[in-house]
Short mmCIF file of C-alpha atoms and ligand atoms in Angstrom, two decimals:
data_model
loop_
_atom_site.label_atom_id
_atom_site.label_comp_id
_atom_site.label_asym_id
_atom_site.label_seq_id
_atom_site.Cartn_x
_atom_site.Cartn_y
_atom_site.Cartn_z
CA UNK A 25 41.94 20.93 26.74
CA UNK A 26 42.36 17.43 25.56
CA UNK A 27 42.40 18.31 21.74
CA UNK A 28 46.03 19.25 21.64
CA UNK A 29 47.33 17.77 18.49
CA UNK A 30 44.15 16.65 16.84
CA UNK A 31 42.35 19.09 14.45
CA UNK A 32 39.03 20.45 14.31
CA UNK A 33 36.48 18.81 11.97
CA UNK A 34 33.93 21.70 12.18
CA UNK A 35 34.05 25.27 13.28
CA UNK A 36 31.09 27.12 13.92
CA UNK A 37 31.26 30.86 14.24
CA UNK A 38 28.64 33.04 15.56
CA UNK A 39 25.98 31.00 13.91
CA UNK A 40 22.32 32.26 13.87
CA UNK A 41 19.30 30.30 12.47
CA UNK A 42 15.81 31.64 12.01
CA UNK A 43 12.13 30.24 11.10
CA UNK A 44 10.75 33.26 9.16
CA UNK A 45 10.99 35.75 11.93
CA UNK A 46 11.60 33.54 14.89
CA UNK A 47 15.12 33.53 15.87
CA UNK A 48 15.75 29.81 16.93
CA UNK A 49 19.41 29.98 17.72
CA UNK A 50 22.11 32.56 17.74
CA UNK A 51 25.61 33.57 18.81
CA UNK A 52 26.71 29.81 18.72
CA UNK A 53 30.64 29.30 18.35
CA UNK A 54 32.37 26.17 19.17
CA UNK A 55 34.59 23.68 17.52
CA UNK A 56 34.14 19.95 16.88
CA UNK A 57 37.33 17.91 17.08
CA UNK A 58 38.00 14.23 15.85
CA UNK A 59 36.76 11.79 18.55
CA UNK A 60 34.82 14.40 20.44
CA UNK A 61 31.71 13.33 22.23
CA UNK A 62 29.68 16.48 22.63
CA UNK A 63 26.08 16.58 24.41
CA UNK A 64 23.80 19.43 23.66
CA UNK A 65 21.43 20.15 26.46
CA UNK A 66 18.45 22.79 26.96
CA UNK A 67 14.90 23.04 27.57
CA UNK A 68 12.31 22.22 24.94
CA UNK A 69 12.32 24.85 22.14
CA UNK A 70 15.71 25.95 22.91
CA UNK A 71 16.96 25.43 19.62
CA UNK A 72 18.89 22.14 19.82
CA UNK A 73 17.34 20.33 16.81
CA UNK A 74 17.61 23.38 14.83
CA UNK A 75 21.42 23.72 15.36
CA UNK A 76 22.00 20.02 14.60
CA UNK A 77 19.99 20.72 11.02
CA UNK A 78 22.13 23.92 10.63
CA UNK A 79 25.25 21.61 10.98
CA UNK A 80 23.68 18.97 8.48
CA UNK A 81 23.02 21.89 6.09
CA UNK A 82 19.08 21.23 6.30
CA UNK A 83 18.53 24.79 7.87
CA UNK A 84 20.17 27.58 6.18
CA UNK A 85 22.21 30.04 8.42
CA UNK A 86 20.76 33.54 9.08
CA UNK A 87 24.29 34.79 9.78
CA UNK A 88 27.68 33.38 10.91
CA UNK A 89 29.42 30.39 9.40
CA UNK A 90 30.08 26.78 9.65
CA UNK A 91 33.37 25.36 8.00
CA UNK A 92 33.94 21.89 7.56
CA UNK A 93 37.55 20.33 7.46
CA UNK A 94 38.20 17.11 5.74
CA UNK A 95 34.51 15.96 6.04
CA UNK A 96 31.36 16.98 4.00
CA UNK A 97 28.12 17.83 5.21
CA UNK A 98 26.94 14.47 3.44
CA UNK A 99 29.51 12.54 5.29
CA UNK A 100 27.70 12.96 8.56
CA UNK A 101 25.40 10.26 9.97
CA UNK A 102 22.08 11.60 11.36
CA UNK A 103 19.49 10.16 13.59
CA UNK A 104 16.47 12.44 13.68
CA UNK A 105 13.93 13.09 16.34
CA UNK A 106 11.20 10.74 15.25
CA UNK A 107 8.40 11.95 13.10
CA UNK A 108 4.96 10.36 13.11
CA UNK A 109 4.99 8.91 9.85
CA UNK A 110 7.67 6.31 10.52
CA UNK A 111 5.67 4.57 13.07
CA UNK A 112 3.21 2.73 10.83
CA UNK A 113 5.36 2.58 7.59
CA UNK A 114 5.90 -0.91 6.10
CA UNK A 115 9.49 -1.32 5.86
CA UNK A 116 11.81 -3.89 6.72
CA UNK A 117 14.70 -3.29 9.10
CA UNK A 118 17.17 -4.06 6.31
CA UNK A 119 15.63 -1.59 4.00
CA UNK A 120 15.65 1.13 6.39
CA UNK A 121 19.22 0.50 7.45
CA UNK A 122 20.60 0.24 3.83
CA UNK A 123 18.94 3.48 3.00
CA UNK A 124 21.85 5.06 4.74
CA UNK A 125 24.02 4.12 2.14
CA UNK A 126 22.08 6.11 -0.72
CA UNK A 127 24.38 9.20 -0.20
CA UNK A 128 27.30 7.01 -1.18
CA UNK A 129 25.56 5.63 -4.10
CA UNK A 130 25.10 8.57 -6.44
CA UNK A 131 23.15 7.83 -9.54
CA UNK A 132 23.76 4.06 -9.63
CA UNK A 133 20.17 2.60 -9.31
CA UNK A 134 21.01 -0.35 -7.29
CA UNK A 135 23.08 -0.98 -3.88
CA UNK A 136 26.41 -2.66 -4.68
CA UNK A 137 28.12 -5.49 -2.87
CA UNK A 138 30.29 -3.31 -0.60
CA UNK A 139 27.06 -1.16 0.58
CA UNK A 140 25.27 -4.44 1.37
CA UNK A 141 28.02 -5.69 3.33
CA UNK A 142 28.17 -2.28 5.26
CA UNK A 143 24.60 -2.55 6.00
CA UNK A 144 25.07 -6.14 7.46
CA UNK A 145 28.03 -5.01 9.39
CA UNK A 146 26.22 -2.26 11.15
CA UNK A 147 23.18 -4.40 11.77
CA UNK A 148 25.53 -6.92 13.22
CA UNK A 149 27.28 -4.38 15.27
CA UNK A 150 23.98 -3.03 16.85
CA UNK A 151 22.92 -6.44 17.69
CA UNK A 152 19.78 -6.55 15.59
CA UNK A 153 20.88 -9.30 13.18
CA UNK A 154 17.85 -11.34 14.10
CA UNK A 155 15.34 -8.53 13.31
CA UNK A 156 16.61 -7.94 10.00
CA UNK A 157 13.71 -9.20 8.08
CA UNK A 158 11.42 -7.82 10.65
CA UNK A 159 9.01 -4.87 9.82
CA UNK A 160 10.34 -1.69 11.41
CA UNK A 161 6.85 -0.55 12.74
CA UNK A 162 6.33 -3.82 14.86
CA UNK A 163 9.62 -3.11 16.84
CA UNK A 164 9.82 -1.72 20.35
CA UNK A 165 11.03 1.84 20.78
CA UNK A 166 14.60 0.73 21.65
CA UNK A 167 14.94 -1.86 18.84
CA UNK A 168 13.80 1.07 16.42
CA UNK A 169 16.42 3.43 17.90
CA UNK A 170 19.21 0.76 17.13
CA UNK A 171 17.89 0.57 13.39
CA UNK A 172 18.18 4.35 13.27
CA UNK A 173 21.61 4.10 14.70
CA UNK A 174 22.70 1.38 12.22
CA UNK A 175 21.30 3.56 9.25
CA UNK A 176 23.32 6.58 10.74
CA UNK A 177 26.37 4.61 10.66
CA UNK A 178 25.86 3.33 7.10
CA UNK A 179 25.90 7.28 6.03
CA UNK A 180 29.15 7.84 8.16
CA UNK A 181 31.78 6.14 10.03
CA UNK A 182 33.29 9.30 11.06
CA UNK A 183 30.57 11.52 12.60
CA UNK A 184 27.28 11.00 13.65
CA UNK A 185 24.58 13.51 14.94
CA UNK A 186 21.97 12.04 17.48
CA UNK A 187 18.76 13.91 18.20
CA UNK A 188 17.50 12.64 21.33
CA UNK A 189 18.21 9.21 20.81
CA UNK A 190 17.29 7.84 24.32
CA UNK A 191 13.97 9.89 25.12
CA UNK A 192 11.07 7.77 26.06
CA UNK A 193 13.04 4.56 26.51
CA UNK A 194 13.16 2.58 29.81
CA UNK A 195 16.49 2.84 32.00
CA UNK A 196 17.71 -0.81 30.80
CA UNK A 197 17.69 0.07 27.05
CA UNK A 198 19.05 3.68 27.69
CA UNK A 199 21.80 2.21 29.45
CA UNK A 200 22.55 -0.30 26.50
CA UNK A 201 22.26 2.62 24.06
CA UNK A 202 24.62 4.73 26.14
CA UNK A 203 27.18 1.73 26.12
CA UNK A 204 26.62 1.45 22.23
CA UNK A 205 27.48 4.94 21.90
CA UNK A 206 30.43 5.00 24.11
CA UNK A 207 31.62 1.86 22.23
CA UNK A 208 31.31 3.73 18.83
CA UNK A 209 33.10 6.82 20.23
CA UNK A 210 35.92 4.62 21.53
CA UNK A 211 36.20 3.34 17.80
CA UNK A 212 36.78 6.82 16.88
CA UNK A 213 33.28 7.93 15.75
CA UNK A 214 32.92 11.67 16.57
CA UNK A 215 29.36 12.02 18.44
CA UNK A 216 27.18 15.10 18.81
CA UNK A 217 24.00 14.10 20.85
CA UNK A 218 21.04 15.96 21.81
CA UNK A 219 19.59 14.95 25.24
CA UNK A 220 17.13 15.75 28.10
CA UNK A 221 18.87 13.23 30.37
CA UNK A 222 21.19 15.88 32.16
CA UNK A 223 22.87 13.41 34.50
CA UNK A 224 23.46 10.86 31.66
CA UNK A 225 24.96 13.62 29.70
CA UNK A 226 27.60 14.64 32.19
CA UNK A 227 28.34 11.04 32.91
CA UNK A 228 28.74 9.97 29.32
CA UNK A 229 29.79 12.96 27.03
CA UNK A 230 33.35 14.67 27.19
CA UNK A 231 31.92 18.06 26.57
CA UNK A 232 28.65 19.79 27.09
CA UNK A 233 26.94 22.55 25.08
CA UNK A 234 24.02 24.20 26.70
CA UNK A 235 21.50 26.07 24.63
CA UNK A 236 18.84 28.56 25.30
CA UNK A 237 18.46 30.07 21.92
CA UNK A 238 21.79 31.60 22.60
CA UNK A 239 24.95 29.44 23.87
CA UNK A 240 24.83 29.49 27.53
CA UNK A 241 27.87 27.15 28.08
CA UNK A 242 30.40 25.32 26.10
CA UNK A 243 33.09 23.23 27.75
CA UNK A 244 34.01 19.96 29.35
CA UNK A 245 31.44 18.00 31.54
CA UNK A 246 33.47 18.76 34.69
CA UNK A 247 33.47 22.39 33.93
CA UNK A 248 29.94 22.09 33.39
CA UNK A 249 29.20 20.45 36.86
CA UNK A 250 30.97 23.34 38.53
CA UNK A 251 29.26 26.15 36.53
CA UNK A 252 26.12 28.10 37.83
CA UNK A 253 23.93 26.93 34.86
CA UNK A 254 25.02 23.45 35.07
CA UNK A 255 24.11 23.29 38.84
CA UNK A 256 20.72 24.97 37.97
CA UNK A 257 20.00 22.46 35.19
CA UNK A 258 21.33 19.36 37.05
CA UNK A 259 19.26 20.03 40.17
CA UNK A 260 15.88 20.31 38.28
CA UNK B 20 -15.53 -16.20 -24.57
CA UNK B 21 -12.25 -14.56 -23.45
CA UNK B 22 -10.74 -15.13 -26.86
CA UNK B 23 -13.86 -13.74 -28.44
CA UNK B 24 -13.64 -10.47 -26.26
CA UNK B 25 -9.91 -9.90 -26.86
CA UNK B 26 -10.60 -10.00 -30.82
CA UNK B 27 -12.14 -6.47 -30.56
CA UNK B 28 -9.52 -3.80 -30.95
CA UNK B 29 -11.22 -1.48 -28.45
CA UNK B 30 -11.34 -4.09 -25.70
CA UNK B 31 -7.67 -5.06 -26.26
CA UNK B 32 -6.73 -1.12 -26.11
CA UNK B 33 -9.19 -0.66 -23.03
CA UNK B 34 -7.30 -3.36 -21.39
CA UNK B 35 -3.86 -2.27 -22.34
CA UNK B 36 -4.38 1.48 -21.11
CA UNK B 37 -6.33 0.27 -17.99
CA UNK B 38 -3.50 -2.09 -16.92
CA UNK B 39 -0.99 0.57 -17.40
CA UNK B 40 -3.15 3.28 -15.34
CA UNK B 41 -3.69 0.45 -12.71
CA UNK B 42 0.09 -0.01 -12.29
CA UNK B 43 1.08 3.79 -12.17
CA UNK B 44 -1.70 4.57 -9.65
CA UNK B 45 -0.67 1.62 -7.45
CA UNK B 46 2.90 3.08 -7.51
CA UNK B 47 2.08 6.51 -6.65
CA UNK B 48 -0.46 5.46 -4.32
CA UNK B 49 2.39 3.91 -2.02
CA UNK B 50 4.20 7.27 -1.77
CA UNK B 51 0.87 9.22 -1.31
CA UNK B 52 -0.77 7.09 1.24
CA UNK B 53 2.32 6.41 3.41
CA UNK B 54 2.78 10.20 3.49
CA UNK B 55 -0.74 10.59 4.53
CA UNK B 56 -1.41 12.54 1.31
CA UNK B 57 -4.34 10.41 0.18
CA UNK B 58 -6.47 13.66 0.01
CA UNK B 59 -4.23 14.91 -2.75
CA UNK B 60 -4.93 12.20 -5.14
CA UNK B 61 -8.83 12.92 -4.48
CA UNK B 62 -8.54 16.63 -4.82
CA UNK B 63 -6.64 16.41 -8.02
CA UNK B 64 -9.24 14.21 -9.74
CA UNK B 65 -11.80 16.94 -8.74
CA UNK B 66 -9.65 19.78 -10.03
CA UNK B 67 -9.32 17.68 -13.26
CA UNK B 68 -13.05 17.33 -13.44
CA UNK B 69 -13.40 21.15 -13.22
CA UNK B 70 -10.66 21.72 -15.64
CA UNK B 71 -12.04 19.42 -18.28
CA UNK B 72 -15.90 20.72 -17.88
CA UNK B 73 -14.50 24.25 -18.69
CA UNK B 74 -12.45 22.80 -21.67
CA UNK B 75 -15.40 21.05 -23.10
CA UNK B 76 -17.50 24.12 -22.69
CA UNK B 77 -14.91 26.14 -24.54
CA UNK B 78 -14.51 23.57 -27.01
CA UNK B 79 -10.77 22.98 -26.51
CA UNK B 80 -8.96 19.44 -26.29
CA UNK B 81 -9.74 18.45 -22.59
CA UNK B 82 -6.24 16.74 -22.06
CA UNK B 83 -4.52 19.84 -23.13
CA UNK B 84 -6.34 22.10 -20.70
CA UNK B 85 -6.44 19.64 -17.78
CA UNK B 86 -2.81 18.38 -17.67
CA UNK B 87 -1.24 21.73 -17.08
CA UNK B 88 -3.98 22.67 -14.48
CA UNK B 89 -3.81 19.54 -12.61
CA UNK B 90 0.15 19.58 -12.45
CA UNK B 91 -0.28 23.27 -11.05
CA UNK B 92 -2.67 22.24 -8.46
CA UNK B 93 -0.36 19.07 -7.54
CA UNK B 94 2.31 21.60 -6.91
CA UNK B 95 0.00 23.80 -4.92
CA UNK B 96 -1.30 21.04 -2.86
CA UNK B 97 1.95 19.56 -1.91
CA UNK B 98 3.22 22.96 -0.87
CA UNK B 99 0.24 23.37 1.35
CA UNK B 100 0.45 19.88 2.81
CA UNK B 101 4.20 20.73 3.86
CA UNK B 102 3.54 23.95 5.43
CA UNK B 103 2.32 23.10 8.89
CA UNK B 104 0.87 26.50 9.53
CA UNK B 105 -2.25 26.05 7.00
CA UNK B 106 -4.57 23.30 7.66
CA UNK B 107 -3.65 21.21 4.63
CA UNK B 108 -6.47 18.76 4.27
CA UNK B 109 -9.08 21.49 4.77
CA UNK B 110 -7.53 23.61 2.12
CA UNK B 111 -7.20 20.69 -0.25
CA UNK B 112 -10.97 20.00 0.59
CA UNK B 113 -11.88 23.63 -0.32
CA UNK B 114 -9.95 23.48 -3.65
CA UNK B 115 -11.39 20.39 -4.75
CA UNK B 116 -15.00 21.13 -3.99
CA UNK B 117 -14.77 24.46 -5.41
CA UNK B 118 -13.43 22.84 -8.77
CA UNK B 119 -16.61 20.62 -9.00
CA UNK B 120 -18.59 23.58 -8.18
CA UNK B 121 -17.21 25.50 -11.07
CA UNK B 122 -17.18 22.65 -13.39
CA UNK B 123 -21.05 21.74 -12.79
CA UNK B 124 -22.00 25.55 -13.26
CA UNK B 125 -20.00 25.77 -16.58
CA UNK B 126 -21.41 22.73 -17.76
CA UNK B 127 -25.04 23.63 -16.98
CA UNK B 128 -24.68 27.22 -18.54
CA UNK B 129 -23.46 25.62 -21.70
CA UNK B 130 -24.18 22.24 -22.82
CA UNK B 131 -25.95 20.87 -19.86
CA UNK B 132 -24.72 17.26 -18.48
CA UNK B 133 -23.75 15.75 -22.08
CA UNK B 134 -22.30 12.44 -22.89
CA UNK B 135 -18.63 13.97 -22.86
CA UNK B 136 -19.07 15.37 -19.28
CA UNK B 137 -20.62 11.97 -18.09
CA UNK B 138 -18.00 9.99 -19.48
CA UNK B 139 -15.14 11.94 -17.76
CA UNK B 140 -17.20 11.48 -14.53
CA UNK B 141 -17.52 7.65 -14.71
CA UNK B 142 -14.77 6.84 -17.18
CA UNK B 143 -15.24 5.66 -20.91
CA UNK B 144 -12.84 2.86 -21.20
CA UNK B 145 -14.03 1.58 -24.49
CA UNK B 146 -14.21 4.90 -26.27
CA UNK B 147 -10.49 5.52 -25.84
CA UNK B 148 -9.12 6.78 -29.28
CA UNK B 149 -5.91 5.45 -30.57
CA UNK B 150 -4.03 8.62 -29.89
CA UNK B 151 -5.30 8.75 -26.39
CA UNK B 152 -4.16 5.00 -25.98
CA UNK B 153 -0.66 6.27 -27.09
CA UNK B 154 -0.36 9.18 -24.78
CA UNK B 155 -1.60 7.12 -22.04
CA UNK B 156 0.74 4.36 -22.68
CA UNK B 157 3.76 6.59 -22.95
CA UNK B 158 3.08 8.56 -19.70
CA UNK B 159 2.52 5.26 -17.83
CA UNK B 160 5.90 3.79 -19.10
CA UNK B 161 7.76 7.10 -17.87
CA UNK B 162 6.15 6.64 -14.72
CA UNK B 163 7.20 2.95 -14.17
CA UNK B 164 10.60 3.48 -15.57
CA UNK B 165 11.33 6.39 -13.14
CA UNK B 166 9.88 4.22 -10.27
CA UNK B 167 12.15 1.21 -11.05
CA UNK B 168 15.14 3.28 -11.59
CA UNK B 169 14.85 5.51 -8.38
CA UNK B 170 12.98 2.93 -6.22
CA UNK B 171 15.43 3.52 -3.18
CA UNK B 172 15.59 7.31 -3.36
CA UNK B 173 11.69 7.47 -3.52
CA UNK B 174 11.70 5.00 -0.48
CA UNK B 175 14.18 7.16 1.46
CA UNK B 176 12.26 10.45 0.70
CA UNK B 177 9.08 9.02 1.57
CA UNK B 178 10.20 7.25 4.65
CA UNK B 179 12.37 9.97 6.42
CA UNK B 180 12.64 13.32 4.33
CA UNK B 181 15.28 15.00 6.77
CA UNK B 182 17.70 11.89 7.00
CA UNK B 183 17.20 11.70 3.24
CA UNK B 184 18.29 15.29 2.66
CA UNK B 185 21.05 15.07 5.31
CA UNK B 186 22.74 12.30 3.21
CA UNK B 187 22.51 14.38 0.12
CA UNK B 188 19.17 13.21 -1.71
CA UNK B 189 17.38 16.13 -3.12
CA UNK B 190 14.10 15.91 -1.34
CA UNK B 191 12.79 18.86 -2.91
CA UNK B 192 13.31 17.65 -6.29
CA UNK B 193 11.77 14.18 -5.62
CA UNK B 194 8.74 15.72 -4.21
CA UNK B 195 8.26 17.66 -7.46
CA UNK B 196 8.70 14.58 -9.39
CA UNK B 197 6.16 12.58 -7.39
CA UNK B 198 3.67 15.55 -7.69
CA UNK B 199 4.18 15.50 -11.40
CA UNK B 200 3.85 11.84 -11.94
CA UNK B 201 0.64 12.05 -9.66
CA UNK B 202 -0.82 14.72 -11.82
CA UNK B 203 -0.27 13.03 -15.04
CA UNK B 204 -1.59 9.69 -13.51
CA UNK B 205 -4.73 11.24 -12.41
CA UNK B 206 -5.55 13.01 -15.68
CA UNK B 207 -4.88 9.88 -17.67
CA UNK B 208 -6.76 7.72 -15.26
CA UNK B 209 -9.68 10.07 -15.61
CA UNK B 210 -10.18 8.98 -19.07
CA UNK B 211 -10.23 5.27 -18.07
CA UNK B 212 -12.01 5.12 -14.59
CA UNK B 213 -13.46 8.63 -14.50
CA UNK B 214 -12.87 11.48 -11.99
CA UNK B 215 -15.17 10.21 -9.12
CA UNK B 216 -13.43 6.97 -8.94
CA UNK B 217 -9.64 7.41 -9.81
CA UNK B 218 -8.63 8.12 -6.32
CA UNK B 219 -9.85 4.85 -5.22
CA UNK B 220 -7.43 3.29 -7.61
CA UNK B 221 -4.73 5.16 -5.86
CA UNK B 222 -5.59 4.22 -2.30
CA UNK B 223 -7.14 0.69 -2.39
CA UNK B 224 -4.07 -1.32 -3.72
CA UNK B 225 -1.67 0.00 -1.12
CA UNK B 226 -4.17 -0.27 1.75
CA UNK B 227 -4.92 -3.79 0.73
CA UNK B 228 -1.36 -4.81 0.52
CA UNK B 229 -0.26 -3.43 3.81
CA UNK B 230 -2.74 -5.65 5.59
CA UNK B 231 -0.41 -8.48 4.60
CA UNK B 232 2.90 -7.35 3.70
CA UNK B 233 5.55 -5.94 5.82
CA UNK B 234 8.48 -4.56 3.72
CA UNK B 235 8.26 -1.53 1.37
CA UNK B 236 9.44 -3.68 -1.61
CA UNK B 237 6.82 -6.22 -1.20
CA UNK B 238 4.08 -3.84 -0.40
CA UNK B 239 5.08 -1.89 -3.55
CA UNK B 240 4.95 -5.07 -5.85
CA UNK B 241 1.90 -6.43 -4.24
CA UNK B 242 -0.06 -3.14 -4.76
CA UNK B 243 0.98 -3.27 -8.49
CA UNK B 244 -0.19 -6.90 -8.91
CA UNK B 245 -3.34 -6.40 -6.80
CA UNK B 246 -4.20 -3.30 -8.79
CA UNK B 247 -3.87 -4.94 -12.12
CA UNK B 248 -5.71 -8.02 -10.90
CA UNK B 249 -8.63 -6.00 -9.79
CA UNK B 250 -8.68 -4.18 -12.89
CA UNK B 251 -8.77 -7.28 -15.22
CA UNK B 252 -11.31 -9.30 -13.05
CA UNK B 253 -13.54 -6.01 -12.46
CA UNK B 254 -13.50 -5.72 -16.44
CA UNK B 255 -14.54 -9.39 -16.93
CA UNK B 256 -17.15 -9.28 -14.04
CA UNK B 257 -18.66 -6.08 -15.69
CA UNK B 258 -18.90 -7.75 -19.04
CA UNK B 259 -20.56 -11.04 -17.51
CA UNK B 260 -23.27 -9.11 -15.58
CA UNK B 261 -23.27 -5.82 -17.73
CA UNK B 262 -22.70 -3.53 -14.82
CA UNK B 263 -20.74 -0.32 -15.16
CA UNK B 264 -17.08 -1.01 -15.65
CA UNK B 265 -15.33 1.61 -13.40
CA UNK B 266 -17.80 0.94 -10.54
CA UNK B 267 -17.28 -2.56 -10.81
CA UNK B 268 -13.44 -2.31 -10.74
CA UNK B 269 -13.66 -0.38 -7.68
CA UNK B 270 -15.91 -2.79 -5.96
CA UNK B 271 -13.46 -5.71 -7.00
CA UNK B 272 -10.76 -3.50 -5.09
CA UNK B 273 -12.94 -3.53 -2.20
CA UNK B 274 -13.42 -7.20 -2.13
CA UNK B 275 -9.66 -7.69 -2.50
CA UNK B 276 -9.22 -5.29 0.54
CA UNK B 277 -11.66 -7.47 2.41
CA UNK B 278 -9.58 -10.53 1.44
CA UNK B 279 -6.30 -9.30 2.56
CA UNK B 280 -7.65 -7.96 5.75
CA UNK B 281 -8.91 -11.53 6.43
CA UNK B 282 -5.39 -13.10 5.66
CA UNK B 283 -3.54 -10.62 7.69
CA UNK B 284 -5.88 -11.15 10.68
CA UNK B 285 -5.59 -15.00 10.29
CA UNK B 286 -1.75 -14.64 10.33
CA UNK B 287 -1.45 -12.34 13.29
CA UNK B 288 -3.90 -14.84 15.27
CA UNK B 289 -1.89 -17.76 14.22
CA UNK B 290 1.42 -16.02 15.43
CA UNK B 291 -0.17 -15.26 18.66
CA UNK B 292 -1.30 -18.76 19.24
CA UNK B 293 1.77 -20.51 17.80
N1 ATP C 16 10.01 24.03 10.90
C1 ATP C 16 9.93 25.07 11.93
N2 ATP C 16 9.25 26.12 11.53
C2 ATP C 16 9.08 27.11 12.24
N3 ATP C 16 9.68 27.01 13.55
C3 ATP C 16 10.20 25.94 14.13
C4 ATP C 16 10.40 24.93 13.15
N4 ATP C 16 11.33 24.02 13.83
C5 ATP C 16 11.21 24.52 15.15
N5 ATP C 16 10.63 25.81 15.22
C6 ATP C 16 10.89 26.78 16.45
O1 ATP C 16 12.23 27.07 16.61
C7 ATP C 16 12.36 26.81 18.02
C8 ATP C 16 13.58 25.74 18.28
O2 ATP C 16 12.90 24.51 18.10
P1 ATP C 16 14.00 23.15 18.27
O3 ATP C 16 13.01 22.20 17.49
O4 ATP C 16 15.28 23.51 17.65
O5 ATP C 16 13.99 23.08 19.51
P2 ATP C 16 14.35 22.05 20.53
O6 ATP C 16 15.62 22.48 21.42
O7 ATP C 16 14.93 20.67 19.63
O8 ATP C 16 13.24 21.29 21.42
P3 ATP C 16 12.91 19.79 21.91
O9 ATP C 16 13.59 19.50 23.10
O10 ATP C 16 11.37 19.88 22.06
O11 ATP C 16 13.04 18.81 20.78
C9 ATP C 16 11.01 26.58 18.79
O12 ATP C 16 10.48 27.79 19.39
C10 ATP C 16 10.20 25.95 17.46
O13 ATP C 16 8.80 26.32 17.90
MG1 MG C 17 14.41 18.73 19.12
#
């Protein structure tokens, strides 16, 4: 495989996560290497978001373990599957983006120059500089996703977890976002993305993780296309 | 006339406590309304009424009983709202109407609807004692200082709890802080503006500001200003026309809301045309 020489950032070993009695994910074992681009696919309710939250430390593990090497849980940028609250929340684009720096700030009660510059840099990088002062709730779905991206990048330059960043966007905007992700990955950002867009996933990502509560497949995109489960999922 | 009024100590005290309560309730309102927890403010004030009626009937200090009870209720209600399995708003309505029922029964069995109970229902801004004023002032300062110092953290937790937690902000702790401060504000506010109307002080200024302002910071600052302005104007008007103070403050808030809606509408219209 390609990761010869590079070292793992995260090792998941036989991870299981449950809500009360409901087992949402189990038997998940895989490594994340520096510079990886992994796409997690699976049906609705197959435990994709649950697994991401497990990696972020938001969901406690029922069993198994996740080890982090040279990266802490807090140094992972996160783009959550959107909640309904945000849709009518009065907040400017800048306020949302810079809130990604909060983890770096510690107990200091204000953002320093470096953090403000980082926010500006990521706003620029995602091409939303002209929206900086606009209200988040007035933006289109695609623009909102770019804001979420910029915020995730403020939290981490090294690794971002994206939960369905392209769901509900039109093909044009989807293509743009894919190219942004590709660009970030080329810049050395490790990407783990949840997506329902199977054809996009095999085209864009280097590796695929197929979930159906248990891990059904983990390997390169080429291997996935050849596998039974991949063929079935792709031909839906 | 204003100078004449301000020469009375009880009026100065009323304005001092009232303005602080107005600022606190506006600040907390931003968090509660934006998370769709408006019901909690309302529910807490009713729990406060129940606790207070019982305290008056048993002849113990009302604040000493109602503050812990309301704090407890605040935790309970936040828990319930977060748990998606239970119908949060319905349970909160149950708790709040049960508290009123309990309060009314206890009151009628003992003293009947006396002046004290009445004053907690509709506020008694001019009969605030020096001690009450100090307590209210101190608590209000705590709320405001916490808000200023942790403005960005409260924003992050309110806007997107899972992202905030993922980057190391302790959302649970902040939710607890918000619940605690809400409880304190509701109890202190009951003295000034009354059980029945305190929740309007939490909800109105935020809704009003959201009609015009677009960023979190501007909404927060505007809510605090609107709240104070509406309070002071309401008190002045109630003097001029000898109307009940608390009710007049609420109506002033309603007028502000109407005005801001109008401004917001005009702005939107002109943007579309221009
Ligand atoms: N907070 C929660 N409490 C209880 N059960 C939950 C919770 N979140 C998810 N679940 C359950 O866990 C299972 C996996 O959910 P999860 O959100 O991980 O699925 P998903 O693969 O992300 O689905 P989707 O594609 O719809 O986003 C589902 O059966 C869901 O009902
Ligand atoms: Mg999901």
